mmCIF file of C-alpha atoms in Angstrom:
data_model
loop_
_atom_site.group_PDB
_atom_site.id
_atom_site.type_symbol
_atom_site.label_atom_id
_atom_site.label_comp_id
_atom_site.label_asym_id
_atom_site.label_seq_id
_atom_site.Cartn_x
_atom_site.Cartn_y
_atom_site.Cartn_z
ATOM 1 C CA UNK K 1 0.352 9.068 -41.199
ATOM 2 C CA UNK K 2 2.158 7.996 -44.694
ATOM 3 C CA UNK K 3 0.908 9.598 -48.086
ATOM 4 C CA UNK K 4 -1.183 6.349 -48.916
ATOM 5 C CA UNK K 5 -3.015 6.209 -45.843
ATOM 6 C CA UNK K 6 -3.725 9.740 -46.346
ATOM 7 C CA UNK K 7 -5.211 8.807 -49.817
ATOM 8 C CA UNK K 8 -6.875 5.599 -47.793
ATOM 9 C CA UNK K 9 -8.632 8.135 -45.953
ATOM 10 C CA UNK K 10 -9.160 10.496 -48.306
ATOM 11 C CA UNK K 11 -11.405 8.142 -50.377
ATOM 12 C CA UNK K 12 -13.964 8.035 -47.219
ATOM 13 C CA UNK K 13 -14.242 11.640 -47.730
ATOM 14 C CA UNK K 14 -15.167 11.594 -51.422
ATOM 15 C CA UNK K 15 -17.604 8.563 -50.936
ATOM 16 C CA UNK K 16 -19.030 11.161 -48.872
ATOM 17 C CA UNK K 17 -19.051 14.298 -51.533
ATOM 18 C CA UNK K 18 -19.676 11.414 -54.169
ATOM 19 C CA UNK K 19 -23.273 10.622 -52.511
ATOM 20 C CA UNK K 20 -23.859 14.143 -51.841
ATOM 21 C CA UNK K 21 -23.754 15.433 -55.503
ATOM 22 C CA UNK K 22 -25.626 12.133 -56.839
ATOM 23 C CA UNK K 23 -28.484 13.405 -55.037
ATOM 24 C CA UNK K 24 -28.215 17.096 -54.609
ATOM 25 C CA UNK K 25 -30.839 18.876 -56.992
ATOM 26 C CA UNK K 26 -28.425 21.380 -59.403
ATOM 27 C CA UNK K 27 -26.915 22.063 -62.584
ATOM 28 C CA UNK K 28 -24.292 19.350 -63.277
ATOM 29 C CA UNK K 29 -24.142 17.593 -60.030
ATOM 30 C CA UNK K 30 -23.872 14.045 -61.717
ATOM 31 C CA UNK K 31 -21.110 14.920 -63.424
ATOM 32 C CA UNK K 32 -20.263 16.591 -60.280
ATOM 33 C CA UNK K 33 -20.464 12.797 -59.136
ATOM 34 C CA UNK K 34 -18.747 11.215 -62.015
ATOM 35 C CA UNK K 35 -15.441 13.776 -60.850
ATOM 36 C CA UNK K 36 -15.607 12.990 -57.385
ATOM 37 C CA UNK K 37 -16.218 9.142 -58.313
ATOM 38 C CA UNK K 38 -13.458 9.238 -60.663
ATOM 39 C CA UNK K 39 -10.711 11.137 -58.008
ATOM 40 C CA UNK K 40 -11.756 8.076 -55.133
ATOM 41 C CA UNK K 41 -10.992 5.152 -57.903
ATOM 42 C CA UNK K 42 -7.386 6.904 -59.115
ATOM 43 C CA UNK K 43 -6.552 7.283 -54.816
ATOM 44 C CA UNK K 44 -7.044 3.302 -54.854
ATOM 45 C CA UNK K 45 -4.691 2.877 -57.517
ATOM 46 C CA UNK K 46 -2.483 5.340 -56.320
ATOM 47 C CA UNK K 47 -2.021 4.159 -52.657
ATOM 48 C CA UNK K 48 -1.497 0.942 -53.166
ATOM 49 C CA UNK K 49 1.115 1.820 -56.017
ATOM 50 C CA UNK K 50 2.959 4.077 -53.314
ATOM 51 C CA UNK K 51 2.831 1.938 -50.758
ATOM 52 C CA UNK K 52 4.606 -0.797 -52.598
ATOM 53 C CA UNK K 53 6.774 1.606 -54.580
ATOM 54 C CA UNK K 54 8.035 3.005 -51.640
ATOM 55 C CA UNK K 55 7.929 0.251 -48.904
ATOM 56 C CA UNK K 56 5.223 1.928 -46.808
ATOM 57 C CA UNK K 57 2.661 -0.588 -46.327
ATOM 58 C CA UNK K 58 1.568 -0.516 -43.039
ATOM 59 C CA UNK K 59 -1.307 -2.676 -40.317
ATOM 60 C CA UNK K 60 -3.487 0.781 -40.737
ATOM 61 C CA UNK K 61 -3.047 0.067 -44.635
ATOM 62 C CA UNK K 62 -3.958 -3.336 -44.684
ATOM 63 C CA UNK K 63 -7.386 -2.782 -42.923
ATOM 64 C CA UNK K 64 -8.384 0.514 -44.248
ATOM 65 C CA UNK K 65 -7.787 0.235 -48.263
ATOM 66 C CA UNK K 66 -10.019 -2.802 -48.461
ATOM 67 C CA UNK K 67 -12.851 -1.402 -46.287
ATOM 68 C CA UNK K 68 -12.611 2.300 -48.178
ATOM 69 C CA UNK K 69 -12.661 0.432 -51.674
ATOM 70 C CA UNK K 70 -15.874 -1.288 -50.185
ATOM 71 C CA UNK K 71 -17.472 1.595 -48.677
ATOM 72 C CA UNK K 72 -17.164 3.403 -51.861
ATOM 73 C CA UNK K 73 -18.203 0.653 -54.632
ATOM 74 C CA UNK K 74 -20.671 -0.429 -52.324
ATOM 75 C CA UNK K 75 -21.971 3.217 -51.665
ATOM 76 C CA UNK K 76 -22.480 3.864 -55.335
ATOM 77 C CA UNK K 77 -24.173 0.556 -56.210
ATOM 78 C CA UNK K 78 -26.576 1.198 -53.229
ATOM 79 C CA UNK K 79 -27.260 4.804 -54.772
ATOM 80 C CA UNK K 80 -28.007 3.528 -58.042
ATOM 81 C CA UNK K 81 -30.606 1.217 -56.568
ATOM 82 C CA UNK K 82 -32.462 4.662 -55.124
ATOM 83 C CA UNK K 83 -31.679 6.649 -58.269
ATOM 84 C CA UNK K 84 -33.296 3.837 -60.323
ATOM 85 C CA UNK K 85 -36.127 3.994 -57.947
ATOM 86 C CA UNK K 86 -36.505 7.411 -58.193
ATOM 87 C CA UNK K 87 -36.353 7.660 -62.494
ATOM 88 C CA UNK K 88 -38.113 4.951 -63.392
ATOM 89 C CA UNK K 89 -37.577 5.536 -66.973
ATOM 90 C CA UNK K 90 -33.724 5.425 -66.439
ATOM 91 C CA UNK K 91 -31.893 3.867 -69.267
ATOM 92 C CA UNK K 92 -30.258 1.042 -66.985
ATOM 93 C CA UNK K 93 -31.761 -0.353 -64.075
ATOM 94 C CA UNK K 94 -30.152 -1.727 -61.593
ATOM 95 C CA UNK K 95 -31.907 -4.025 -59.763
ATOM 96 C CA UNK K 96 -32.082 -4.333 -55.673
ATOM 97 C CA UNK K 97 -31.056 -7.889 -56.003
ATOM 98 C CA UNK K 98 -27.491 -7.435 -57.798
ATOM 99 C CA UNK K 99 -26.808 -4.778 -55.033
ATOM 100 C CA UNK K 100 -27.506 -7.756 -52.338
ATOM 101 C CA UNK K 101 -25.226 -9.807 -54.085
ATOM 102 C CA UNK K 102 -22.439 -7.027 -54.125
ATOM 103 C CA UNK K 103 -22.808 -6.436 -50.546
ATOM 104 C CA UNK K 104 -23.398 -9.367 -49.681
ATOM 105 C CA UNK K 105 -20.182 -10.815 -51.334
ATOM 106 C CA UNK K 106 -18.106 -8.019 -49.777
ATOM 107 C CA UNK K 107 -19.741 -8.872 -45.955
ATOM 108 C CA UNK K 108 -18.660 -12.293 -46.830
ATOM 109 C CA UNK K 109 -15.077 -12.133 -47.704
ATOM 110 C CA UNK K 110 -14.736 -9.683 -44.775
ATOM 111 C CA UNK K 111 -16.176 -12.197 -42.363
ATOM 112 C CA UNK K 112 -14.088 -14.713 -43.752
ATOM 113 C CA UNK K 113 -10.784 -12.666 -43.330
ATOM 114 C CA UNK K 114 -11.854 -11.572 -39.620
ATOM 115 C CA UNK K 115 -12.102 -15.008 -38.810
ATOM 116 C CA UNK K 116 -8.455 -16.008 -40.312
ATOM 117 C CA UNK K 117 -7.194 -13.244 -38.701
ATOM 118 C CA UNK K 118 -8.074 -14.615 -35.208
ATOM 119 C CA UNK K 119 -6.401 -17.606 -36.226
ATOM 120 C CA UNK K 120 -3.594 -15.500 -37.137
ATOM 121 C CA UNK K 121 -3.998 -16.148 -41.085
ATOM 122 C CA UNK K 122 -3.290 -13.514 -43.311
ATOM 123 C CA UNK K 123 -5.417 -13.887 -46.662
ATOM 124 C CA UNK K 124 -4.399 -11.773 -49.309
ATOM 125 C CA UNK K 125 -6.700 -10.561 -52.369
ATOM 126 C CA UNK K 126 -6.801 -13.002 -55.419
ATOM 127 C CA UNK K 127 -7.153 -12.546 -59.226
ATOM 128 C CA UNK K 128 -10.717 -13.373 -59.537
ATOM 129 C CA UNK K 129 -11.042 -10.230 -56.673
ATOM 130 C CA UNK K 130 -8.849 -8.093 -58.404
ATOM 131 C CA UNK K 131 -10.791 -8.605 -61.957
ATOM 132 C CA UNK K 132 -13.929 -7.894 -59.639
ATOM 133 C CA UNK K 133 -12.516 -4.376 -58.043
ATOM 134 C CA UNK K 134 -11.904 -3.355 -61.856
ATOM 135 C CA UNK K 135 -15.331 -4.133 -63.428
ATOM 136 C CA UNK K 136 -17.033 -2.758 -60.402
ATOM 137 C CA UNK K 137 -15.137 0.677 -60.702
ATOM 138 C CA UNK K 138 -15.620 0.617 -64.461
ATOM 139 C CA UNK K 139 -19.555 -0.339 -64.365
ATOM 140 C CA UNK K 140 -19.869 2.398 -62.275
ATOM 141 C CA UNK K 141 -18.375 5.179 -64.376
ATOM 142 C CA UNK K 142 -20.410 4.375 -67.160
ATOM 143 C CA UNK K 143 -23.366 4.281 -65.217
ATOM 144 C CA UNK K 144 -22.487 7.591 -63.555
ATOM 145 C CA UNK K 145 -21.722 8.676 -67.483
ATOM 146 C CA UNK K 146 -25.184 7.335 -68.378
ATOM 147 C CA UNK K 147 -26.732 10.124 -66.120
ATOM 148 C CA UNK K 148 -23.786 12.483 -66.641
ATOM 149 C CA UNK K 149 -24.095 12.772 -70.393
ATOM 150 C CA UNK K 150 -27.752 14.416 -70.131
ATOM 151 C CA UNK K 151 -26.123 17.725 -68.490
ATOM 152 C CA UNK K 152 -23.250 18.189 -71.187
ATOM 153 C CA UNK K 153 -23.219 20.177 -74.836
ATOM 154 C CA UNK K 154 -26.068 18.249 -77.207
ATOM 155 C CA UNK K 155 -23.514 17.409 -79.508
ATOM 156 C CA UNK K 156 -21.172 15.364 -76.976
ATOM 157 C CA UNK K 157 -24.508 14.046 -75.346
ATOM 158 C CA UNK K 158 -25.530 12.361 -78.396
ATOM 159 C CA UNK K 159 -22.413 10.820 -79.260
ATOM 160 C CA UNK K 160 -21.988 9.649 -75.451
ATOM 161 C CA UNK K 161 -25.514 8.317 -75.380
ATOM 162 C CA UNK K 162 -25.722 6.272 -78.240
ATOM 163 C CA UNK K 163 -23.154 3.727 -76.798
ATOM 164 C CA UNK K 164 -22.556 4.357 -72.728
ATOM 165 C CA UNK K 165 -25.822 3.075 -71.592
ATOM 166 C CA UNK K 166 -25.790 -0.543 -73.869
ATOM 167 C CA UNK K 167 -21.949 -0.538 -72.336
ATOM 168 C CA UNK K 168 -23.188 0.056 -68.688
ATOM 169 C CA UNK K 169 -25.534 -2.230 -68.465
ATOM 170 C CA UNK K 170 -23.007 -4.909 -70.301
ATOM 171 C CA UNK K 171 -20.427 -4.064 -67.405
ATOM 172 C CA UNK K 172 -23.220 -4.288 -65.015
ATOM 173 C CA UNK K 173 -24.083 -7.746 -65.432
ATOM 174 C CA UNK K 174 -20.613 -9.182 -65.885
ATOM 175 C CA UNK K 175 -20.030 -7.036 -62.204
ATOM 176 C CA UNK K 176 -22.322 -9.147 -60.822
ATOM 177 C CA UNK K 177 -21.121 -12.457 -62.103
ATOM 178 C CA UNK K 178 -17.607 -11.710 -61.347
ATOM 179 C CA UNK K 179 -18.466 -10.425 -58.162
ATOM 180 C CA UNK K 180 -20.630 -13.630 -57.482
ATOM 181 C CA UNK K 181 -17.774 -15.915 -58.989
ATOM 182 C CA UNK K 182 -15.253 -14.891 -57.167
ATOM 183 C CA UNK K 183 -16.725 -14.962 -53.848
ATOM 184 C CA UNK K 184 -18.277 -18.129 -53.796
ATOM 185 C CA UNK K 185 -13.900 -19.327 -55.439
ATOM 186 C CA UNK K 186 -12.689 -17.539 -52.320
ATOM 187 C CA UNK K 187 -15.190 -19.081 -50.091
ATOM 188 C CA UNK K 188 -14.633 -22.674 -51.561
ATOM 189 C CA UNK K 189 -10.269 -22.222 -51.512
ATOM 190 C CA UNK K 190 -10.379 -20.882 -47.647
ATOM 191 C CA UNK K 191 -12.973 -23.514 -46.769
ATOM 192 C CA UNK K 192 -10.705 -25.381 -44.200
ATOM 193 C CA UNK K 193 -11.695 -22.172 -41.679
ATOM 194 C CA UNK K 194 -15.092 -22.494 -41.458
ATOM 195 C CA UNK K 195 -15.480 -25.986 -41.919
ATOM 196 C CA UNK K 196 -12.424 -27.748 -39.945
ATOM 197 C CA UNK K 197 -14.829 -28.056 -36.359
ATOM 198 C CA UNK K 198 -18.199 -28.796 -38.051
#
């Protein structure tokens, strides 16, 4: 196995740690999160920068990096759903329904690629989703900040949290729309496979 399918799979791992510190009860564990959050976003950069750097993209690389970067936005927008459920004077909310939309775009465009495949169609990511994977990674930082910033010195805590959580919930909503956007623009360009035998 190459170095960027190692860091493919190493970002299942820290989805894994990720969830475990957002809802283990101790001293610092969401910034605990934040870390681990932070380390799985830089391994998607990383592999994909390697693998085309070095020539090492591979069929193992192709499935896995898209599935791991879903699995672990996808992860942390579902856990935000039971953190907000679980502090229900949390700062930003977000709401069950923009989570649905999330996953629900991702099972979409996944569907849609499984079924090109088997026609032996190879669709690659677009803009729109790259613009998406960004503002999902970034609305998640500062909502990991948002709960992060209560467990560091006062000082730093106030100037954090008199900005992050009006940012977060700002990145949050234009998440959704891109998310939403860009789905239902990949859906409508690749139409031809799901409609050509209706």
């Amino acid at each position: 196995m190459n170095l960027p399918n190692k860091l493919t799979v190493s970002r299942f791992g820290l989805t894994v740690v990720f969830l475990w510190a957002m809802f283990c009860n101790f001293s610092y564990h969401y910034t605990l999160a934040l870390l681990f959050f932070c380390l799985a976003g830089f391994s998607d950069f990383l592999d994909g920068r390697i693998a085309r750097a070095r020539g090492l993209i591979t069929n193992f690389g192709r499935l896995m990096d898209p599935l791991a970067d879903k699995i672990m936005t996808c992860s942390a927008f579902v856990a935000f759903v039971e953190s907000t459920h679980m502090n229900p004077n949390a700062p930003v909310k977000v709401g069950a329904w923009m989570v649905v939309i999330i996953v629900g775009r991702e099972l979409a465009i996944t569907g849609l690629r499984l079924l090109a495949a088997s026609k032996n169609i190879v669709l690659s990511a677009e803009g729109y989703g790259k613009h998406k994977t960004i503002s999902q990674i970034i609305a998640i930082i500062a909502l990991l900040i948002v709960d992060a910033c209560k467990e560091w010195p006062p000082a730093l805590e106030n100037l954090v949290a008199s900005w992050i959580p009006m940012f977060a919930s700002i990145m949050l909503w234009v998440t959704v729309t891109l998310t939403a956007i860009s789905g239902l623009i990949y859906l409508w360009r690749n139409r031809s496979l799901y409609l050509d035998d209706v």
